[in-house]
PDB file of C-alpha atoms and ligand atoms in Angstrom:
ATOM      1  CA  MET A  69      16.880 -26.581  12.202  1.00  0.00           C
ATOM      2  CA  ILE A  70      19.903 -24.553  13.716  1.00  0.00           C
ATOM      3  CA  PRO A  71      19.448 -24.403  17.352  1.00  0.00           C
ATOM      4  CA  GLU A  72      20.277 -20.774  17.677  1.00  0.00           C
ATOM      5  CA  ILE A  73      17.781 -19.774  14.907  1.00  0.00           C
ATOM      6  CA  GLU A  74      15.241 -22.054  16.321  1.00  0.00           C
ATOM      7  CA  GLN A  75      15.543 -20.027  19.727  1.00  0.00           C
ATOM      8  CA  LEU A  76      15.288 -16.615  17.864  1.00  0.00           C
ATOM      9  CA  LEU A  77      12.192 -17.830  16.122  1.00  0.00           C
ATOM     10  CA  ASN A  78      10.672 -18.972  19.313  1.00  0.00           C
ATOM     11  CA  ASP A  79      11.470 -15.503  20.823  1.00  0.00           C
ATOM     12  CA  GLN A  80       9.810 -13.954  17.793  1.00  0.00           C
ATOM     13  CA  ILE A  81       6.551 -15.813  18.649  1.00  0.00           C
ATOM     14  CA  LYS A  82       6.837 -14.344  21.832  1.00  0.00           C
ATOM     15  CA  TYR A  83       7.145 -10.871  20.421  1.00  0.00           C
ATOM     16  CA  GLU A  84       4.026 -11.473  18.101  1.00  0.00           C
ATOM     17  CA  ALA A  85       2.059 -12.739  20.754  1.00  0.00           C
ATOM     18  CA  LYS A  86       3.035  -9.727  23.125  1.00  0.00           C
ATOM     19  CA  ALA A  87       1.814  -7.193  20.273  1.00  0.00           C
ATOM     20  CA  SER A  88      -1.325  -9.468  19.871  1.00  0.00           C
ATOM     21  CA  ALA A  89      -2.025  -8.814  23.376  1.00  0.00           C
ATOM     22  CA  GLN A  90      -1.039  -5.086  23.456  1.00  0.00           C
ATOM     23  CA  TYR A  91      -3.298  -4.250  20.539  1.00  0.00           C
ATOM     24  CA  LEU A  92      -6.429  -6.280  22.144  1.00  0.00           C
ATOM     25  CA  SER A  93      -5.787  -4.128  25.149  1.00  0.00           C
ATOM     26  CA  MET A  94      -5.859  -0.919  23.113  1.00  0.00           C
ATOM     27  CA  ALA A  95      -8.978  -2.127  21.205  1.00  0.00           C
ATOM     28  CA  CYS A  96     -10.749  -2.461  24.761  1.00  0.00           C
ATOM     29  CA  TRP A  97      -9.399   0.954  25.978  1.00  0.00           C
ATOM     30  CA  ALA A  98     -10.841   2.425  22.634  1.00  0.00           C
ATOM     31  CA  ASP A  99     -14.085   0.361  22.754  1.00  0.00           C
ATOM     32  CA  THR A 100     -14.948   1.520  26.375  1.00  0.00           C
ATOM     33  CA  ARG A 101     -14.376   5.099  25.453  1.00  0.00           C
ATOM     34  CA  GLY A 102     -16.701   5.409  22.492  1.00  0.00           C
ATOM     35  CA  TYR A 103     -14.090   5.259  19.979  1.00  0.00           C
ATOM     36  CA  ASN A 104     -15.490   2.143  17.957  1.00  0.00           C
ATOM     37  CA  GLY A 105     -13.539   2.676  14.904  1.00  0.00           C
ATOM     38  CA  ILE A 106     -10.258   2.577  16.707  1.00  0.00           C
ATOM     39  CA  ALA A 107     -11.313  -0.155  18.428  1.00  0.00           C
ATOM     40  CA  ASP A 108     -12.013  -2.143  15.488  1.00  0.00           C
ATOM     41  CA  PHE A 109      -8.701  -0.957  13.758  1.00  0.00           C
ATOM     42  CA  PHE A 110      -6.933  -2.683  17.133  1.00  0.00           C
ATOM     43  CA  TYR A 111      -9.061  -5.728  16.978  1.00  0.00           C
ATOM     44  CA  THR A 112      -7.966  -6.422  13.461  1.00  0.00           C
ATOM     45  CA  GLN A 113      -4.178  -5.568  14.354  1.00  0.00           C
ATOM     46  CA  SER A 114      -4.382  -7.907  17.321  1.00  0.00           C
ATOM     47  CA  GLU A 115      -6.091 -10.659  15.102  1.00  0.00           C
ATOM     48  CA  GLU A 116      -3.117  -9.942  12.365  1.00  0.00           C
ATOM     49  CA  GLU A 117      -0.463 -10.332  15.074  1.00  0.00           C
ATOM     50  CA  ARG A 118      -1.800 -13.578  16.150  1.00  0.00           C
ATOM     51  CA  VAL A 119      -1.639 -14.921  12.537  1.00  0.00           C
ATOM     52  CA  HIS A 120       1.881 -13.666  12.397  1.00  0.00           C
ATOM     53  CA  MET A 121       2.607 -15.702  15.577  1.00  0.00           C
ATOM     54  CA  THR A 122       1.136 -19.040  14.220  1.00  0.00           C
ATOM     55  CA  LYS A 123       2.826 -18.728  10.870  1.00  0.00           C
ATOM     56  CA  LEU A 124       5.914 -18.903  13.054  1.00  0.00           C
ATOM     57  CA  VAL A 125       4.624 -21.648  15.254  1.00  0.00           C
ATOM     58  CA  LYS A 126       4.025 -23.864  12.043  1.00  0.00           C
ATOM     59  CA  PHE A 127       7.173 -23.061  10.199  1.00  0.00           C
ATOM     60  CA  ILE A 128       9.351 -24.106  13.163  1.00  0.00           C
ATOM     61  CA  ASN A 129       7.229 -27.378  13.642  1.00  0.00           C
ATOM     62  CA  GLU A 130       7.072 -28.397  10.045  1.00  0.00           C
ATOM     63  CA  ARG A 131      10.959 -28.095   9.905  1.00  0.00           C
ATOM     64  CA  SER A 132      11.429 -30.548  12.992  1.00  0.00           C
ATOM     65  CA  GLY A 133      11.795 -27.876  15.509  1.00  0.00           C
ATOM     66  CA  ASN A 134       9.724 -27.455  18.669  1.00  0.00           C
ATOM     67  CA  ALA A 135       7.712 -24.044  18.911  1.00  0.00           C
ATOM     68  CA  VAL A 136       7.289 -23.074  22.427  1.00  0.00           C
ATOM     69  CA  ILE A 137       4.182 -21.047  23.210  1.00  0.00           C
ATOM     70  CA  PRO A 138       5.053 -18.380  25.902  1.00  0.00           C
ATOM     71  CA  ALA A 139       3.334 -16.829  28.756  1.00  0.00           C
ATOM     72  CA  VAL A 140       2.354 -13.284  27.937  1.00  0.00           C
ATOM     73  CA  ASP A 141       2.536 -10.484  30.394  1.00  0.00           C
ATOM     74  CA  LYS A 142      -0.315  -8.233  31.042  1.00  0.00           C
ATOM     75  CA  PRO A 143      -0.225  -5.396  28.304  1.00  0.00           C
ATOM     76  CA  ARG A 144      -0.388  -1.798  28.999  1.00  0.00           C
ATOM     77  CA  ASP A 145      -3.840  -0.210  29.435  1.00  0.00           C
ATOM     78  CA  ASP A 146      -3.140   3.038  31.200  1.00  0.00           C
ATOM     79  CA  PHE A 147      -3.109   5.124  28.074  1.00  0.00           C
ATOM     80  CA  LYS A 148      -3.910   8.721  28.902  1.00  0.00           C
ATOM     81  CA  SER A 149      -4.860  10.050  25.459  1.00  0.00           C
ATOM     82  CA  LEU A 150      -5.320   8.867  21.772  1.00  0.00           C
ATOM     83  CA  MET A 151      -1.650  10.123  21.208  1.00  0.00           C
ATOM     84  CA  GLU A 152      -0.116   7.991  23.758  1.00  0.00           C
ATOM     85  CA  LEU A 153      -2.198   4.945  22.525  1.00  0.00           C
ATOM     86  CA  PHE A 154      -0.905   5.492  18.791  1.00  0.00           C
ATOM     87  CA  GLU A 155       2.580   6.377  20.304  1.00  0.00           C
ATOM     88  CA  THR A 156       2.429   2.707  21.901  1.00  0.00           C
ATOM     89  CA  PHE A 157       1.516   1.247  18.635  1.00  0.00           C
ATOM     90  CA  LEU A 158       4.502   2.842  16.776  1.00  0.00           C
ATOM     91  CA  GLU A 159       6.752   1.902  19.589  1.00  0.00           C
ATOM     92  CA  SER A 160       5.403  -1.686  19.470  1.00  0.00           C
ATOM     93  CA  GLU A 161       6.154  -1.898  15.831  1.00  0.00           C
ATOM     94  CA  GLU A 162       9.490  -0.432  15.879  1.00  0.00           C
ATOM     95  CA  PHE A 163      10.399  -2.968  18.663  1.00  0.00           C
ATOM     96  CA  VAL A 164       9.229  -5.771  16.478  1.00  0.00           C
ATOM     97  CA  THR A 165      11.127  -4.623  13.373  1.00  0.00           C
ATOM     98  CA  GLU A 166      14.245  -4.531  15.386  1.00  0.00           C
ATOM     99  CA  LYS A 167      13.714  -8.158  16.476  1.00  0.00           C
ATOM    100  CA  ILE A 168      13.053  -9.242  12.860  1.00  0.00           C
ATOM    101  CA  ASN A 169      16.273  -7.453  11.555  1.00  0.00           C
ATOM    102  CA  ASN A 170      18.176  -9.291  14.252  1.00  0.00           C
ATOM    103  CA  VAL A 171      16.738 -12.625  13.058  1.00  0.00           C
ATOM    104  CA  ILE A 172      17.574 -11.670   9.528  1.00  0.00           C
ATOM    105  CA  TYR A 173      21.122 -10.692  10.501  1.00  0.00           C
ATOM    106  CA  GLU A 174      21.906 -14.008  12.439  1.00  0.00           C
ATOM    107  CA  CYS A 175      20.389 -16.026   9.468  1.00  0.00           C
ATOM    108  CA  LEU A 176      22.976 -14.566   7.298  1.00  0.00           C
ATOM    109  CA  LYS A 177      25.798 -15.254   9.913  1.00  0.00           C
ATOM    110  CA  HIS A 178      24.382 -18.807  10.119  1.00  0.00           C
ATOM    111  CA  LYS A 179      24.240 -19.138   6.434  1.00  0.00           C
ATOM    112  CA  ASP A 180      20.618 -20.180   6.962  1.00  0.00           C
ATOM    113  CA  TYR A 181      19.063 -18.799   3.742  1.00  0.00           C
ATOM    114  CA  ASN A 182      15.865 -20.961   4.139  1.00  0.00           C
ATOM    115  CA  VAL A 183      14.735 -19.045   7.312  1.00  0.00           C
ATOM    116  CA  HIS A 184      16.000 -15.986   5.831  1.00  0.00           C
ATOM    117  CA  ASN A 185      13.728 -16.236   2.949  1.00  0.00           C
ATOM    118  CA  PHE A 186      10.737 -17.250   5.273  1.00  0.00           C
ATOM    119  CA  MET A 187      11.401 -13.963   7.115  1.00  0.00           C
ATOM    120  CA  GLN A 188      11.243 -11.560   4.295  1.00  0.00           C
ATOM    121  CA  TRP A 189       7.466 -11.592   4.505  1.00  0.00           C
ATOM    122  CA  TYR A 190       7.896 -10.135   8.098  1.00  0.00           C
ATOM    123  CA  VAL A 191      10.268  -7.505   6.817  1.00  0.00           C
ATOM    124  CA  ALA A 192       7.524  -6.496   4.071  1.00  0.00           C
ATOM    125  CA  GLU A 193       5.086  -6.608   6.697  1.00  0.00           C
ATOM    126  CA  GLN A 194       6.694  -4.227   9.172  1.00  0.00           C
ATOM    127  CA  LEU A 195       7.348  -1.769   6.665  1.00  0.00           C
ATOM    128  CA  GLU A 196       3.683  -1.549   5.903  1.00  0.00           C
ATOM    129  CA  GLU A 197       2.715  -1.661   9.693  1.00  0.00           C
ATOM    130  CA  GLU A 198       5.297   1.035  10.779  1.00  0.00           C
ATOM    131  CA  ALA A 199       4.063   3.268   7.819  1.00  0.00           C
ATOM    132  CA  THR A 200       0.431   2.857   8.902  1.00  0.00           C
ATOM    133  CA  ALA A 201       1.635   3.599  12.579  1.00  0.00           C
ATOM    134  CA  ARG A 202       3.489   6.909  11.617  1.00  0.00           C
ATOM    135  CA  THR A 203       0.767   7.935   9.269  1.00  0.00           C
ATOM    136  CA  LEU A 204      -1.973   7.809  12.083  1.00  0.00           C
ATOM    137  CA  LEU A 205       0.443   9.302  14.443  1.00  0.00           C
ATOM    138  CA  ASP A 206       0.987  12.330  12.022  1.00  0.00           C
ATOM    139  CA  LYS A 207      -2.716  12.743  11.567  1.00  0.00           C
ATOM    140  CA  LEU A 208      -3.058  12.922  15.443  1.00  0.00           C
ATOM    141  CA  LYS A 209      -0.622  15.573  15.741  1.00  0.00           C
ATOM    142  CA  ILE A 210      -2.386  17.771  12.977  1.00  0.00           C
ATOM    143  CA  ILE A 211      -5.613  17.190  15.108  1.00  0.00           C
ATOM    144  CA  GLY A 212      -3.993  18.055  18.631  1.00  0.00           C
ATOM    145  CA  ASP A 213      -6.595  18.308  21.133  1.00  0.00           C
ATOM    146  CA  ASP A 214      -9.643  19.124  19.060  1.00  0.00           C
ATOM    147  CA  LYS A 215     -12.522  16.974  20.024  1.00  0.00           C
ATOM    148  CA  SER A 216     -14.319  17.064  16.546  1.00  0.00           C
ATOM    149  CA  GLY A 217     -11.067  15.978  15.080  1.00  0.00           C
ATOM    150  CA  HIS A 218     -10.894  12.947  17.154  1.00  0.00           C
ATOM    151  CA  TYR A 219     -14.332  12.155  16.350  1.00  0.00           C
ATOM    152  CA  LEU A 220     -13.604  12.287  12.651  1.00  0.00           C
ATOM    153  CA  PHE A 221     -10.209  10.355  13.163  1.00  0.00           C
ATOM    154  CA  ASP A 222     -12.312   7.544  14.775  1.00  0.00           C
ATOM    155  CA  ARG A 223     -14.988   7.622  12.165  1.00  0.00           C
ATOM    156  CA  ASP A 224     -12.313   7.430   9.143  1.00  0.00           C
ATOM    157  CA  ILE A 225      -9.419   5.493  10.560  1.00  0.00           C
ATOM    158  CA  ASN A 226     -10.441   2.169   8.803  1.00  0.00           C
ATOM    159  CA  THR A 227     -10.348   4.034   5.510  1.00  0.00           C
ATOM    160  CA  PHE A 228      -6.769   5.399   5.972  1.00  0.00           C
ATOM    161  CA  GLN A 229      -4.075   3.931   3.593  1.00  0.00           C
ATOM    162  CA  ALA A 230      -0.453   4.172   4.647  1.00  0.00           C
ATOM    163  CA  PRO A 231       1.652   5.873   1.888  1.00  0.00           C
ATOM    164  CA  GLU A 232       3.175   3.174  -0.843  1.00  0.00           C
ATOM    165  CA  GLN A 233       6.775   2.145   0.121  1.00  0.00           C
ATOM    166  CA  ALA A 234       9.284   3.146  -2.132  1.00  0.00           C
ATOM    167  CA  ASN A 235      11.369   0.328  -3.430  1.00  0.00           C
TER     168      ASN A 235
HETATM  169 FE1  LIG B 110       3.782  -8.798  13.470  1.00  0.00          FE
HETATM  170  O1  LIG B 110       3.687  -7.443  12.354  1.00  0.00           O
HETATM  171 FE2  LIG B 110       3.889  -5.844  13.356  1.00  0.00          FE
HETATM  172  O2  LIG B 110       4.318  -6.444  14.803  1.00  0.00           O
END
C-alpha cells in the first residue's frame, strides 16, 4: 500500500472513531433529557460510524498495511438545545465528507485506483448522511421553540427519510 495513502486511511479511522464517540455522547444527552427517539437515532448513528471505522481497519490490514487504533478525545456533551445538537451532527458529517474528498483526491494523484474504488462507498454514505442531517435541521428550524413540536420530532425522528439524491 502506498505509504501516504495508508496514512490517510489511518487518519480516516480516527475521524470515524471520533464521529462514533460524538454520536454516542449525543445519544446520552438525549436519553437523559427524555428524548428517547433522538437517543435511539444517535445510538444507531454511533454504531454505524464504528462499522465505517472497522471497514477501514480491515481494508488496510488485508492489503498488508497496518491499521492503527487511535485514542479518541472526549466528545462534546454541552449542548444547549436540540438545534445545537443537530447543528453539531451536520458539522461532524461535513467534516468527514471533506476528509473523504481529500482521500479521493490523493488517490487520483497517486494513481491508487484500488483505494479510490473502495472509498466510493464512503462517498455515497456521506451524501446520504449529510442529507439526513440537513433534513432534520430544517425540520427543527420550522419547529423553533415549540415544545409540542419537539415532542413530535422526538417521536417521529426514526421514521424520517432523507430526500433521494439526484444522480
Ligand atoms: Fe462515517 O459516515 Fe458519516 O461520518
